[in-house]
Amino acid sequence: MLDENRKHYDALETRSADARAADQLAQLNAQLASNGMAAVASLDELAGLPVLRKSELVARQAEHPPFGGLPVRNLAHVFQSPGPIYEPGGVSHDWWRMGRFLHAVGIGPGDVVQNCFGYHLTPAGMIFESGARAVGAAVLPAGVGQTELQVRAAKDVGCTAYAGTPDYLKVILDKADEMGVELAFARAAVGGGALFPSLRTEYADRGIACLQCYATADLGNIAYESEAMEGMIVDEGVIVEIVRPGTGDPVAEGEVGEVVVTTLNPDYPLIRFATGDLSAVLPGQSPCGRTNLRIKGWMGRADQTTKIKGMFVRPEQVAEFVGRHAGVGRARVIATREGEMDVMTVRVEAEGGDVAVLAESVAAVMKLKGRVEIVAPGSLPNDGLVIDDQRKYE
């Protein structure tokens, strides 16, 4: 267990909301200046700036390789993710801010971390290795695969902690059982996939405390679990917004939307970068004493682009349709099949309205005719979906 005096990684985790906002505003304006953008007077004004989507970043990088003309500094590594998207990497202390998460897991000096994230082209392996160095732990750079060798190395080296995807630890443990080898894992720091409650329980039954983080190749650590395991606490080095998919407009607290992140890393100043992931803000603060915003974690993908009757329907079009009608709160496109034909139904939250007028607007914006159903405000599910494809493909 961590010494109580070192329960938190640093004083930033327990500062007041006002102190955090003032510090982040100063850092944000420095990031805006480096991007040639005007300063803002408050963090609320961030919502008025354009969103940077991955598709746009790919196009910018193709035009201005390798980083799309963004003001990258202190470059030490170049990584490649699917797209392709090229990400810079640095070697300064805790460059991806993963140390904060590993500290929350309880990893520190004396631990040996078996790092099973990939080291080839993508940055995940380096992200977690950098974090391990930040908390004073040693690293076995195991990478992915060769499970029997992983078991042997974990035993011989005396690895005490695992870093990798949630399910691969079970593969290693099962292989160790098969080989009759007892491993010393006591903690696991996982990401890059869903940590199902049954899997966490199985690890706990084996004496392994397992916590998860939410991180991306572009942004590093975004949010992480603490021992409280009540949502994910937003990292101190980013500003997180939850917006309506297809827009840059923040949603109400608790409503599911797309995660948009502004990083405060001066070496790679991404402003309002759309992750394409869905989440929601949790009210209140974590019982662990960390005071930053909490989110529910990964809740699906925001890019719900769907082909109906041979035409693509995109979240941006749904947002445009809603924006045309003052009385409409939310809308959801539902794709179904009747016989061998695609059917598009648009459910609209409103107190009332003219179905024929709304149907005309749907056809104009989405280039498809569809049925319109008016439903009571608040009746659409709070799951972040604006396009729901209910067709069966099996």
XYZ file of C-alpha atoms in Angstrom:
394
model
C 0.000 0.000 0.000
C 1.065 3.579 -0.589
C 2.274 5.620 2.319
C -0.603 7.935 3.334
C 1.644 10.962 2.790
C 1.996 9.890 -0.840
C -1.634 9.007 -1.436
C -1.780 11.486 -4.314
C 0.687 11.972 -7.130
C 1.029 15.705 -6.465
C -0.843 18.690 -5.034
C -2.572 19.353 -8.366
C -4.947 16.449 -7.747
C -6.518 18.003 -4.634
C -6.531 21.714 -5.515
C -9.684 23.820 -5.564
C -11.798 24.212 -8.683
C -10.908 27.930 -8.841
C -7.173 27.262 -8.621
C -7.410 24.597 -11.312
C -9.455 26.837 -13.628
C -7.037 29.766 -13.272
C -4.005 27.570 -13.950
C -5.629 25.832 -16.910
C -6.749 29.138 -18.424
C -3.175 30.452 -18.370
C -1.896 27.233 -19.966
C -4.721 27.205 -22.509
C -3.935 30.724 -23.678
C -0.285 29.737 -24.108
C -1.451 26.814 -26.266
C -3.716 29.076 -28.309
C -0.882 31.545 -28.866
C 1.398 28.779 -30.151
C -1.344 27.844 -32.648
C -1.746 31.452 -33.775
C -5.161 31.744 -32.102
C -6.538 34.582 -29.972
C -6.637 34.286 -26.190
C -9.883 33.561 -24.334
C -11.124 35.254 -21.184
C -12.477 32.076 -19.549
C -12.505 28.325 -20.036
C -16.168 28.596 -21.077
C -15.044 30.372 -24.258
C -13.218 27.220 -25.336
C -16.586 25.914 -26.565
C -16.634 28.609 -29.246
C -13.438 27.395 -30.910
C -13.440 24.918 -33.811
C -13.209 21.172 -33.189
C -10.294 19.289 -34.766
C -11.408 15.865 -36.016
C -9.155 12.936 -36.863
C -10.204 13.022 -40.520
C -9.115 16.659 -40.689
C -5.815 15.860 -38.978
C -5.138 13.064 -41.509
C -5.776 15.504 -44.367
C -3.590 18.181 -42.802
C -0.763 15.722 -42.240
C -0.969 14.543 -45.844
C -0.660 18.150 -46.986
C 1.987 19.174 -44.429
C 3.827 16.034 -43.243
C 4.364 14.727 -40.735
C 2.308 16.684 -38.158
C -0.027 18.804 -40.277
C 1.757 22.062 -39.589
C 1.062 21.947 -35.836
C 3.780 23.563 -33.706
C 5.522 20.424 -32.389
C 8.517 20.991 -30.094
C 11.168 18.843 -28.405
C 10.581 15.916 -30.761
C 12.199 12.625 -29.708
C 10.025 9.977 -31.404
C 7.561 9.758 -34.289
C 4.778 7.177 -34.016
C 2.177 5.962 -36.498
C -1.427 5.033 -35.759
C -4.125 3.801 -38.172
C -5.260 6.506 -40.578
C -2.382 6.938 -40.876
C -1.906 9.553 -38.187
C 1.590 10.492 -37.040
C 2.084 11.436 -33.405
C 5.133 13.057 -31.834
C 6.671 11.735 -28.636
C 8.913 13.385 -26.078
C 11.279 12.131 -23.416
C 10.828 14.780 -20.734
C 9.462 13.653 -17.351
C 6.091 11.877 -17.661
C 5.497 13.321 -21.145
C 2.188 11.441 -21.607
C 1.206 11.924 -17.916
C 0.768 8.184 -17.331
C 2.652 8.337 -14.034
C -0.415 9.856 -12.395
C -2.456 6.764 -13.271
C 0.241 4.258 -12.288
C 0.604 6.025 -8.943
C -3.165 5.694 -8.422
C -2.836 1.960 -9.125
C -0.194 1.771 -6.398
C 2.820 1.137 -8.609
C 6.086 2.737 -7.513
C 9.721 2.146 -6.511
C 10.509 -1.532 -6.083
C 7.937 -2.648 -8.638
C 8.815 -4.317 -11.920
C 6.144 -3.642 -14.562
C 5.594 -6.205 -17.304
C 4.617 -3.807 -20.094
C 2.548 -5.741 -22.628
C 1.569 -2.750 -24.744
C 3.016 -2.646 -28.248
C 6.330 -0.969 -28.968
C 6.127 -1.267 -32.768
C 5.183 2.000 -34.562
C 2.352 2.859 -32.133
C 3.174 4.747 -28.912
C 1.312 2.665 -26.293
C 4.412 0.819 -25.066
C 6.383 4.025 -24.676
C 3.441 5.800 -23.029
C 3.305 3.262 -20.200
C 7.085 2.896 -19.948
C 7.400 6.664 -19.520
C 4.789 6.514 -16.758
C 6.590 3.683 -14.997
C 9.838 5.659 -15.013
C 7.968 8.640 -13.583
C 6.912 6.634 -10.504
C 10.297 4.946 -10.081
C 9.327 1.457 -11.261
C 11.459 -0.808 -13.461
C 10.060 -2.111 -16.765
C 10.158 -5.408 -18.610
C 9.383 -4.261 -22.189
C 7.439 -7.391 -23.083
C 5.246 -6.090 -25.879
C 2.565 -8.296 -27.399
C 2.493 -12.073 -27.931
C 4.839 -14.997 -27.196
C 2.864 -15.796 -24.067
C 5.014 -18.696 -22.871
C 8.101 -16.492 -22.981
C 6.132 -13.768 -21.169
C 5.351 -16.198 -18.348
C 8.958 -17.305 -18.062
C 10.220 -13.722 -18.025
C 7.622 -12.631 -15.466
C 8.738 -15.460 -13.172
C 12.476 -15.016 -13.673
C 12.435 -11.221 -13.348
C 9.887 -11.182 -10.532
C 7.390 -8.858 -12.182
C 5.010 -7.385 -9.607
C 2.737 -5.363 -11.901
C 1.157 -5.749 -15.321
C 0.453 -3.055 -17.912
C -1.525 -3.932 -21.032
C -4.994 -4.627 -22.360
C -7.492 -5.970 -19.808
C -7.876 -9.440 -21.309
C -4.233 -10.281 -22.085
C -3.377 -10.546 -18.397
C -5.805 -13.461 -18.156
C -4.058 -15.125 -21.115
C -0.730 -14.845 -19.264
C -2.195 -16.101 -15.976
C -3.916 -19.051 -17.634
C -0.700 -19.978 -19.444
C 1.190 -19.760 -16.146
C -1.328 -22.133 -14.550
C -0.883 -24.515 -17.469
C 2.905 -24.379 -17.041
C 2.705 -24.770 -13.251
C 4.386 -21.394 -12.726
C 3.416 -19.042 -9.901
C 3.621 -15.335 -10.754
C 3.966 -12.364 -8.411
C 1.593 -9.875 -10.034
C -0.180 -7.780 -7.387
C -1.348 -4.821 -9.478
C -2.533 -4.247 -13.016
C -2.793 -0.995 -14.977
C -4.940 -1.617 -18.033
C -6.318 0.291 -21.014
C -7.086 -0.034 -24.692
C -10.173 -2.197 -24.214
C -13.161 -2.901 -22.010
C -12.501 -4.059 -18.448
C -15.567 -6.166 -17.723
C -16.596 -6.447 -14.036
C -16.307 -10.251 -14.141
C -12.698 -9.966 -15.329
C -11.809 -7.440 -12.629
C -13.351 -9.788 -10.060
C -11.347 -12.730 -11.394
C -8.142 -10.725 -11.019
C -9.127 -9.644 -7.502
C -9.728 -13.287 -6.593
C -6.136 -13.956 -7.686
C -4.898 -11.120 -5.452
C -4.403 -8.607 -8.274
C -5.822 -5.076 -7.921
C -6.771 -3.920 -11.424
C -7.580 -0.331 -12.432
C -8.120 1.133 -15.888
C -7.315 4.365 -17.681
C -8.619 6.130 -20.772
C -5.777 7.271 -23.015
C -5.127 7.845 -26.712
C -2.038 7.940 -28.907
C -2.610 11.623 -29.698
C -3.337 12.895 -26.202
C -1.753 10.517 -23.701
C -3.637 9.985 -20.451
C -7.092 11.572 -20.456
C -8.734 10.042 -17.369
C -8.094 7.227 -14.918
C -9.592 5.195 -12.100
C -8.484 5.495 -8.503
C -9.043 3.027 -5.678
C -12.550 4.497 -5.275
C -13.513 3.007 -8.675
C -16.288 5.580 -9.120
C -15.878 6.732 -12.690
C -12.651 8.087 -14.164
C -10.910 11.216 -12.892
C -9.800 13.613 -15.621
C -6.035 14.086 -15.810
C -4.624 17.417 -14.673
C -2.899 18.047 -18.018
C -5.987 18.147 -20.218
C -9.306 19.965 -20.485
C -12.199 17.629 -21.284
C -15.530 18.637 -22.822
C -18.506 16.406 -23.638
C -20.249 17.645 -26.797
C -23.192 16.592 -28.914
C -21.898 14.209 -31.618
C -21.380 15.971 -34.929
C -21.010 19.377 -33.258
C -18.746 21.216 -30.857
C -21.631 22.154 -28.551
C -21.296 21.026 -24.911
C -24.133 18.875 -23.552
C -25.714 19.124 -20.112
C -23.951 17.417 -17.202
C -24.769 13.723 -17.225
C -25.794 13.609 -20.877
C -23.816 11.238 -23.070
C -21.814 12.902 -25.829
C -18.497 12.916 -27.642
C -15.263 13.434 -25.704
C -13.343 16.484 -26.938
C -9.945 17.112 -25.376
C -7.568 20.062 -25.272
C -4.094 19.066 -24.176
C -1.947 21.422 -22.132
C 1.292 19.756 -23.276
C 3.251 22.640 -24.887
C 5.202 20.193 -27.063
C 2.048 19.141 -28.951
C -0.750 21.689 -28.468
C -3.936 19.984 -29.724
C -6.943 22.272 -29.290
C -10.437 20.698 -29.004
C -9.365 17.373 -30.484
C -12.383 15.116 -31.056
C -11.621 11.592 -29.855
C -14.638 9.970 -31.511
C -15.477 8.331 -28.156
C -18.657 8.689 -26.118
C -18.789 9.418 -22.389
C -20.625 11.550 -19.835
C -19.723 13.732 -16.856
C -20.352 12.318 -13.393
C -21.535 14.811 -10.747
C -19.542 15.480 -7.597
C -16.021 14.514 -6.619
C -14.296 11.203 -6.097
C -14.237 9.827 -2.515
C -10.464 9.313 -2.958
C -9.893 13.061 -2.447
C -9.042 13.944 -6.053
C -11.070 16.999 -6.979
C -11.034 17.110 -10.776
C -13.959 16.399 -13.074
C -15.032 12.763 -13.424
C -16.362 10.985 -16.496
C -18.022 7.601 -16.829
C -15.283 6.201 -19.039
C -15.585 4.825 -22.563
C -19.234 4.362 -23.609
C -18.947 3.640 -27.337
C -18.077 5.477 -30.527
C -19.459 8.860 -31.545
C -18.818 8.364 -35.257
C -22.130 6.744 -36.127
C -22.063 7.412 -39.876
C -24.449 4.912 -41.479
C -25.414 4.150 -45.075
C -29.190 4.092 -45.632
C -30.688 3.470 -49.068
C -27.173 3.793 -50.470
C -26.612 7.245 -48.950
C -24.398 8.103 -45.981
C -26.163 9.757 -43.056
C -23.801 11.492 -40.643
C -24.143 12.892 -37.091
C -23.329 16.358 -38.470
C -26.474 16.194 -40.629
C -28.625 15.287 -37.629
C -27.144 18.251 -35.763
C -27.863 20.542 -38.733
C -31.481 19.344 -38.852
C -31.956 20.028 -35.120
C -30.384 23.472 -35.515
C -32.967 24.445 -38.151
C -35.887 24.098 -35.719
C -36.063 26.132 -32.524
C -38.634 23.821 -30.948
C -36.606 20.659 -31.447
C -34.410 19.561 -28.555
C -32.855 16.328 -29.821
C -33.327 13.966 -32.745
C -32.391 10.389 -33.549
C -32.234 8.674 -36.933
C -33.280 5.013 -36.779
C -32.401 2.679 -39.652
C -34.526 -0.466 -40.032
C -35.573 -2.897 -42.767
C -39.046 -3.648 -44.062
C -38.920 -6.593 -46.388
C -35.831 -5.937 -48.502
C -35.994 -2.144 -48.209
C -34.168 0.266 -45.897
C -36.429 2.517 -43.845
C -35.292 5.736 -42.137
C -37.290 7.049 -39.188
C -36.392 10.308 -37.466
C -37.592 10.644 -33.885
C -37.773 14.255 -32.800
C -38.058 15.530 -29.229
C -40.462 18.488 -29.269
C -43.598 19.754 -27.560
C -45.353 19.637 -30.934
C -44.834 20.597 -34.526
C -45.781 19.958 -38.128
C -44.642 16.491 -39.179
C -44.799 17.408 -42.864
C -42.536 20.448 -42.365
C -40.056 18.393 -40.361
C -40.079 15.639 -42.991
C -39.289 18.220 -45.686
C -36.373 19.441 -43.601
C -35.105 15.881 -43.120
C -35.115 15.319 -46.877
C -33.338 18.616 -47.525
C -30.569 18.047 -44.985
C -30.047 14.294 -45.244
C -30.856 13.938 -48.953
C -33.225 11.105 -48.048
C -36.920 10.889 -47.352
C -37.821 9.481 -43.973
C -40.671 9.096 -41.544
C -40.833 11.652 -38.749
C -42.129 10.819 -35.284
C -42.515 13.549 -32.675
C -41.861 12.344 -29.122
C -41.963 14.067 -25.737
C -38.865 15.959 -24.583
C -36.590 13.710 -22.568
C -37.948 10.480 -23.999
C -34.982 9.586 -26.218
C -32.412 7.405 -24.400
C -29.373 9.108 -22.869
C -26.799 6.984 -24.705
C -25.174 9.463 -27.085
C -26.676 7.861 -30.182
C -27.970 10.179 -32.874
C -27.975 7.436 -35.539
C -29.257 4.027 -34.434
C -28.770 1.259 -36.996
C -31.162 -1.508 -35.990
C -30.772 -3.568 -39.153
C -29.546 -7.134 -38.800
C -26.602 -8.133 -40.950
C -26.467 -11.847 -40.106
